[in-house]
Tab-separated table of C-alpha atoms and ligand atoms in Angstrom:
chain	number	residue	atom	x	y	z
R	605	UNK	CA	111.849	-21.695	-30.142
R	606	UNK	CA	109.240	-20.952	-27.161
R	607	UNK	CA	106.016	-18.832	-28.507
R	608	UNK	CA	107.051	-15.376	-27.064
R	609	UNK	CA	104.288	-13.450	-28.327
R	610	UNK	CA	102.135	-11.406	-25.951
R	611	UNK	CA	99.025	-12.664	-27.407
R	612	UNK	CA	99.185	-16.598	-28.230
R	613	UNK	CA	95.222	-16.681	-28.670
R	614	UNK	CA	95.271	-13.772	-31.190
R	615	UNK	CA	98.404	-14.372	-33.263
R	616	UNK	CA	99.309	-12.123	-35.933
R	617	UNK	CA	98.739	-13.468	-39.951
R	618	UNK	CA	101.853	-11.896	-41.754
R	619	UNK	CA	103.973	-14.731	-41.377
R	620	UNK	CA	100.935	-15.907	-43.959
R	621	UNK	CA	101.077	-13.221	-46.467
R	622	UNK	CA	103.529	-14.845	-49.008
R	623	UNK	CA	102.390	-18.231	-50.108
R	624	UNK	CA	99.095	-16.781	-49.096
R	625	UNK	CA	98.791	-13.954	-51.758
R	626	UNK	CA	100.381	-16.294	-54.047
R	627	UNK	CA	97.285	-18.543	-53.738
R	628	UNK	CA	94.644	-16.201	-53.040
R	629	UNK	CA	95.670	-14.408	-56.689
R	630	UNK	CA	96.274	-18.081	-58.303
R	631	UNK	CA	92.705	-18.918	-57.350
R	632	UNK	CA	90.853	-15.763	-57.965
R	633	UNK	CA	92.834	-15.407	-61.433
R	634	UNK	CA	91.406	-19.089	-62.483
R	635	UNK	CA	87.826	-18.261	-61.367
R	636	UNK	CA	87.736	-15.166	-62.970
R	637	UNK	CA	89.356	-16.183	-66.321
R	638	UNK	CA	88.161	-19.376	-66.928
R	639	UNK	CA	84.610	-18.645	-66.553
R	640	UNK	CA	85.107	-15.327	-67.915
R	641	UNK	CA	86.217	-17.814	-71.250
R	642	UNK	CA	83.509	-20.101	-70.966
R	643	UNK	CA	80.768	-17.562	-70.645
R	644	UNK	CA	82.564	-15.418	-73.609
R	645	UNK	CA	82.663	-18.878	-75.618
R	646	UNK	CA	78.837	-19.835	-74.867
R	647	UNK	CA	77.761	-16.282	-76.032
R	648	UNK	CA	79.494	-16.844	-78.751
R	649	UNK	CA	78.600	-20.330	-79.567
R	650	UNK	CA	76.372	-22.596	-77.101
R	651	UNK	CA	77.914	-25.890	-78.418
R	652	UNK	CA	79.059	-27.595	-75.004
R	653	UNK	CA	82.316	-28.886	-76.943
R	654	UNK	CA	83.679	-25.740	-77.717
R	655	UNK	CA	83.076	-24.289	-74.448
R	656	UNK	CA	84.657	-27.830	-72.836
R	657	UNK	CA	88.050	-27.159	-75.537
R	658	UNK	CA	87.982	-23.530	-74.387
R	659	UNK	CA	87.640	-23.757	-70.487
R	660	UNK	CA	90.684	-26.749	-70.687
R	661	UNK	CA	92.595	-24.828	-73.244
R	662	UNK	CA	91.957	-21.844	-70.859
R	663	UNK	CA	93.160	-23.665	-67.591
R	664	UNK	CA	96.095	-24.900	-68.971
R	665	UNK	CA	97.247	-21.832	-70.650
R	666	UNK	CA	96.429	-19.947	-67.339
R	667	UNK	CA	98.015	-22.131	-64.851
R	668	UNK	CA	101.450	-22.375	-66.601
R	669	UNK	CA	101.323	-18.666	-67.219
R	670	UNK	CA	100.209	-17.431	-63.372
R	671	UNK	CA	103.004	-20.410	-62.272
R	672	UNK	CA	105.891	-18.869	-64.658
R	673	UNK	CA	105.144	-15.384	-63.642
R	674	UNK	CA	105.290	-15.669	-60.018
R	675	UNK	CA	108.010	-17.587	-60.418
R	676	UNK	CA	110.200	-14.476	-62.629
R	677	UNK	CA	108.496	-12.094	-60.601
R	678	UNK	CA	109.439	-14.197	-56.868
R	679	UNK	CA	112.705	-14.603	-58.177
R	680	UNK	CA	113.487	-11.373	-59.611
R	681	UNK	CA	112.273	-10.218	-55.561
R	682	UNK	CA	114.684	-12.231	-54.060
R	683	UNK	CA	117.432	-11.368	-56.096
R	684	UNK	CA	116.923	-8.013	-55.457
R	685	UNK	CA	117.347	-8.976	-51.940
R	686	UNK	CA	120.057	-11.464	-51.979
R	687	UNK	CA	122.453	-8.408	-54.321
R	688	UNK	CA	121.241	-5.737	-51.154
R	689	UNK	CA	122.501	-7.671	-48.578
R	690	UNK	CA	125.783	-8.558	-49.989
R	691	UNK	CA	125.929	-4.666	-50.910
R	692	UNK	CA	125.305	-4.386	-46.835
R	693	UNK	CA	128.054	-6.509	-46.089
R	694	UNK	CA	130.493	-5.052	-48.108
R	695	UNK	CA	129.779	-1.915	-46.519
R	696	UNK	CA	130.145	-3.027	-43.270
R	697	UNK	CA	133.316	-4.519	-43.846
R	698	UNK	CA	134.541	-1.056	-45.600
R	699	UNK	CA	132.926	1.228	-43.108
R	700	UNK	CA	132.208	-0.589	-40.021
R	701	UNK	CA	132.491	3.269	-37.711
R	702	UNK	CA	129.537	4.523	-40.663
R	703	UNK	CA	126.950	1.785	-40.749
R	704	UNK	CA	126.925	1.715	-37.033
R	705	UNK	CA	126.377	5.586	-36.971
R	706	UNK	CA	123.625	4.243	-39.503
R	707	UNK	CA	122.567	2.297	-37.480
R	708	UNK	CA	122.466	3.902	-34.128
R	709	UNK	CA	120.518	6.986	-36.163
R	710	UNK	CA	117.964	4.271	-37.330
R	711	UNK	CA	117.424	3.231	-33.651
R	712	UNK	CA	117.146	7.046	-32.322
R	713	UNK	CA	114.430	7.227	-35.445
R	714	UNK	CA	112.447	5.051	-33.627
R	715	UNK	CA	112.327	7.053	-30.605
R	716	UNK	CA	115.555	5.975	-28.018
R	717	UNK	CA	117.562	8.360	-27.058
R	718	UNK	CA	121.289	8.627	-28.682
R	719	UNK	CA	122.763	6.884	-25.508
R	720	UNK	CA	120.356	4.011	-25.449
R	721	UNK	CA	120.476	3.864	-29.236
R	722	UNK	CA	124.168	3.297	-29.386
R	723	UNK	CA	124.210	0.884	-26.843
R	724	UNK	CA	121.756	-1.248	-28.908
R	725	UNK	CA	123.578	-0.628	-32.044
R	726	UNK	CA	126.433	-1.772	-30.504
R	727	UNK	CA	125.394	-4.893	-28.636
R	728	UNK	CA	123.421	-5.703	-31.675
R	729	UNK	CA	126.525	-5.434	-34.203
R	730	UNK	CA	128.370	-7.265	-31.741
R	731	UNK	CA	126.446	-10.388	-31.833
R	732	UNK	CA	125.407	-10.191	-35.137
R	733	UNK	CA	125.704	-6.941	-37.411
R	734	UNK	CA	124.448	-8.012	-41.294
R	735	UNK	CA	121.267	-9.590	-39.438
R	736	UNK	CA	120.938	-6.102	-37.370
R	737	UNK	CA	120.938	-4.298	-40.763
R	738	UNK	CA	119.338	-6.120	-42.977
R	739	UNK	CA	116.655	-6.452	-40.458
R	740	UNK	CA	116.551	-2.901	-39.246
R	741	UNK	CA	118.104	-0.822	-42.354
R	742	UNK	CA	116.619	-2.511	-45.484
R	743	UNK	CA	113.371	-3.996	-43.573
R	744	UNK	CA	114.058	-7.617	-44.552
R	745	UNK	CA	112.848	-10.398	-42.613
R	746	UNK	CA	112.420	-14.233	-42.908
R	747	UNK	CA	109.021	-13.784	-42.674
R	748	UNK	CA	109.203	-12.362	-45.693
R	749	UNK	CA	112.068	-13.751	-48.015
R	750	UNK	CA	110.490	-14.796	-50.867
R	751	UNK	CA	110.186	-18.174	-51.696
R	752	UNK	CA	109.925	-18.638	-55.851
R	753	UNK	CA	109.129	-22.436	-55.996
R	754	UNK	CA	106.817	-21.750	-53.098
R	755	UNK	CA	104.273	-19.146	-54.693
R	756	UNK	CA	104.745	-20.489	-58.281
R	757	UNK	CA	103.576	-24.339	-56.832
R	758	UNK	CA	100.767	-22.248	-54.649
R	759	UNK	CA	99.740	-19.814	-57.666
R	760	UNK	CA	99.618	-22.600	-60.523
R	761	UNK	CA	97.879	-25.211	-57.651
R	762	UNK	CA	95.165	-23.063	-57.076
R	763	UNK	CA	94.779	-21.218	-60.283
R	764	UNK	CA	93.943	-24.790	-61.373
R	765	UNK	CA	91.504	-26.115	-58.785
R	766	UNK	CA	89.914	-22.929	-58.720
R	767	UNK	CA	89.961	-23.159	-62.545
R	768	UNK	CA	87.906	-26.530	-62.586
R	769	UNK	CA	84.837	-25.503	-60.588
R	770	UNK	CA	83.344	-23.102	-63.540
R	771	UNK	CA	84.280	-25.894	-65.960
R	772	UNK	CA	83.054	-29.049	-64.401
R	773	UNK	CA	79.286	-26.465	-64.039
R	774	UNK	CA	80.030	-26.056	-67.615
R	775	UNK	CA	79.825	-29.767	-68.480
R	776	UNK	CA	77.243	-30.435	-65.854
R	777	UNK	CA	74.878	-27.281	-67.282
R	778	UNK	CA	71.944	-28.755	-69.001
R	779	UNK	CA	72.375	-27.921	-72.841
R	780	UNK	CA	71.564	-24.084	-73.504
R	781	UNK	CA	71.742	-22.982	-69.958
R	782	UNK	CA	75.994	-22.742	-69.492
R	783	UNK	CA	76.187	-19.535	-68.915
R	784	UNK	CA	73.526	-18.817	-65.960
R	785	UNK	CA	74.670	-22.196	-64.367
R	786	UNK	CA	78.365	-20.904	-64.648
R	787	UNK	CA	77.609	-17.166	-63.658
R	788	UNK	CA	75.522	-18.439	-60.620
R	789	UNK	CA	78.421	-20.784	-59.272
R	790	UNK	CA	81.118	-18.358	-59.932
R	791	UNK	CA	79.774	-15.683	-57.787
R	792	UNK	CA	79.307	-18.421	-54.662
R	793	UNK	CA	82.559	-19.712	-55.680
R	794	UNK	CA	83.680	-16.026	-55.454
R	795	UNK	CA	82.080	-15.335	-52.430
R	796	UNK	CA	83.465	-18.414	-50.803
R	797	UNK	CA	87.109	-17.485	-52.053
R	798	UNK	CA	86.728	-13.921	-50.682
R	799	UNK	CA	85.474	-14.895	-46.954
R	800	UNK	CA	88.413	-17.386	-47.145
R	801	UNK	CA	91.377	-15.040	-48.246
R	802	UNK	CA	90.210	-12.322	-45.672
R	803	UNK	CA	89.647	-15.063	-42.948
R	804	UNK	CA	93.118	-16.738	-43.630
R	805	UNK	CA	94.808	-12.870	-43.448
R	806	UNK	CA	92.586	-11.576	-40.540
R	807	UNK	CA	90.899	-9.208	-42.785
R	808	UNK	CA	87.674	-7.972	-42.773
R	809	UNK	CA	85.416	-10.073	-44.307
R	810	UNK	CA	82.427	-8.193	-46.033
R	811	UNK	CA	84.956	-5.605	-48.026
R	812	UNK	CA	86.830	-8.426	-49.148
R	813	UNK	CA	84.078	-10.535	-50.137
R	814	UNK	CA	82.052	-7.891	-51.854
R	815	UNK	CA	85.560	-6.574	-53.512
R	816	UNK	CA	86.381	-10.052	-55.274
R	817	UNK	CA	82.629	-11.087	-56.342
R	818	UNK	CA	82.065	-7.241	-57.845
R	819	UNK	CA	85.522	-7.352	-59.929
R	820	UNK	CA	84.650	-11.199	-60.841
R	821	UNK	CA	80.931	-10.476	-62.258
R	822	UNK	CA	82.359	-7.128	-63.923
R	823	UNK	CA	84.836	-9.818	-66.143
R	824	UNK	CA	82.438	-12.064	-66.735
R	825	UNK	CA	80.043	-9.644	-68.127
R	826	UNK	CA	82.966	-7.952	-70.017
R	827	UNK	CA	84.010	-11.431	-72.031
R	828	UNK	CA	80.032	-12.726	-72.069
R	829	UNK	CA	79.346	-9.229	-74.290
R	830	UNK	CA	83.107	-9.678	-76.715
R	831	UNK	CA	81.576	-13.092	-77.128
R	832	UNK	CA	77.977	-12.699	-77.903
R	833	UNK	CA	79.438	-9.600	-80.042
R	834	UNK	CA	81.726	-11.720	-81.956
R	835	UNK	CA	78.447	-14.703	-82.062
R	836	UNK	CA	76.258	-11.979	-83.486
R	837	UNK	CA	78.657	-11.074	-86.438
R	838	UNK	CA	80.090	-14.264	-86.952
R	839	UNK	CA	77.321	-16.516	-86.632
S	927	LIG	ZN1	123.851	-0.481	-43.160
């Protein structure tokens, strides 16, 4: 189909937004949680093992879980979707004269006047009516029909990657020194994600940047105290 937007050198980033929040969450959620572990582990108990066993234990667990829930949650979305537009056709085979008043009041909403906005109704249901309602009445799109194999692959993918980079500075910390060594390359990891995510949406970068690091450091510190709490009376 031939590019018809207005604007070829500034395109516009929804088409993105699916698989895109999908990965954005997967990776932030495996940053976040895994080193969030590791540094609650280390406070806990410094013993490079344990905080290996916890950051794998922790990336497994994570990935399977962030991959099964966007899958129910995907799925449950497009099932929701796929039940409304069979409800929409049903109508429109019951009450064709209704849905195009519907219609032709959802067109004069958007500012034509009642002649113009019948005409379109018309021509529209003509050539193809579900798509003009399920487009125009219940605001679904392509763009948008959700994809559940799509975003649990993207989520699990990049919970997992993103997961690795606080453990692999785990294992490469010099004994005794896991946690700054994590903390220190989970905020530029952070950082990095953030500029990314608001790049790859055409969002501003410096909100979204500042936004992921500040939630990621306020985990971290949350777990780091539970574990060093739990070190102090258990150890
Ligand atoms: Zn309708």
């Amino acid at each position: 189909m031939p590019d018809l937007s207005a604007h070829p050198g500034e395109p516009h980033y929804i088409t993105r937004s699916g698989w895109l929040r999908a990965a954005v969450l997967g990776a932030n959620d495996g940053i976040v949680s895994v080193s969030s572990l590791i540094v609650g582990v280390a406070a806990a108990d410094p013993n490079p093992g344990s905080v290996f066993i916890a950051g794998i234990a922790g990336l497994s667990a994570g990935a399977m879980s962030m991959a099964a829930g966007e899958y129910v949650s995907v799925s449950s979305q497009s099932d929701t979707e796929r039940a409304d537009i069979a409800r929409e056709a049903k109508a429109l085979r019951e009450f064709p004269e209704a849905e195009l008043a519907e219609l032709t009041a959802i067109y004069q909403e958007k500012g034509l006047s009642e002649k113009t906005a019948l005409l379109v109704a018309n021509e529209l249901t003509d050539h193809d009516a579900l798509g003009a309602h399920v487009r125009d009445e219940l605001g679904l799109s392509e763009i948008h029909a959700a994809n559940p194999l799509q975003a649990a692959f993207a989520s699990g993918v990049t919970f997992s990657v993103a997961a690795a980079i606080p453990l692999i500075a785990a294992l490469a910390a010099p004994a005794g020194s896991i946690i700054p060594v994590v903390l220190v390359v989970t905020v530029i990891t952070l950082a990095a994600l953030g500029s990314l995510g608001a790049k790859a949406g055409g969002a501003p970068v410096l909100r979204a940047t500042a936004r992921v690091v500040v939630w990621g450091v306020f985990a971290m510190a949350i777990t780091a105290g539970a574990g060093w709490l739990f070190g102090v009376s258990v150890l």
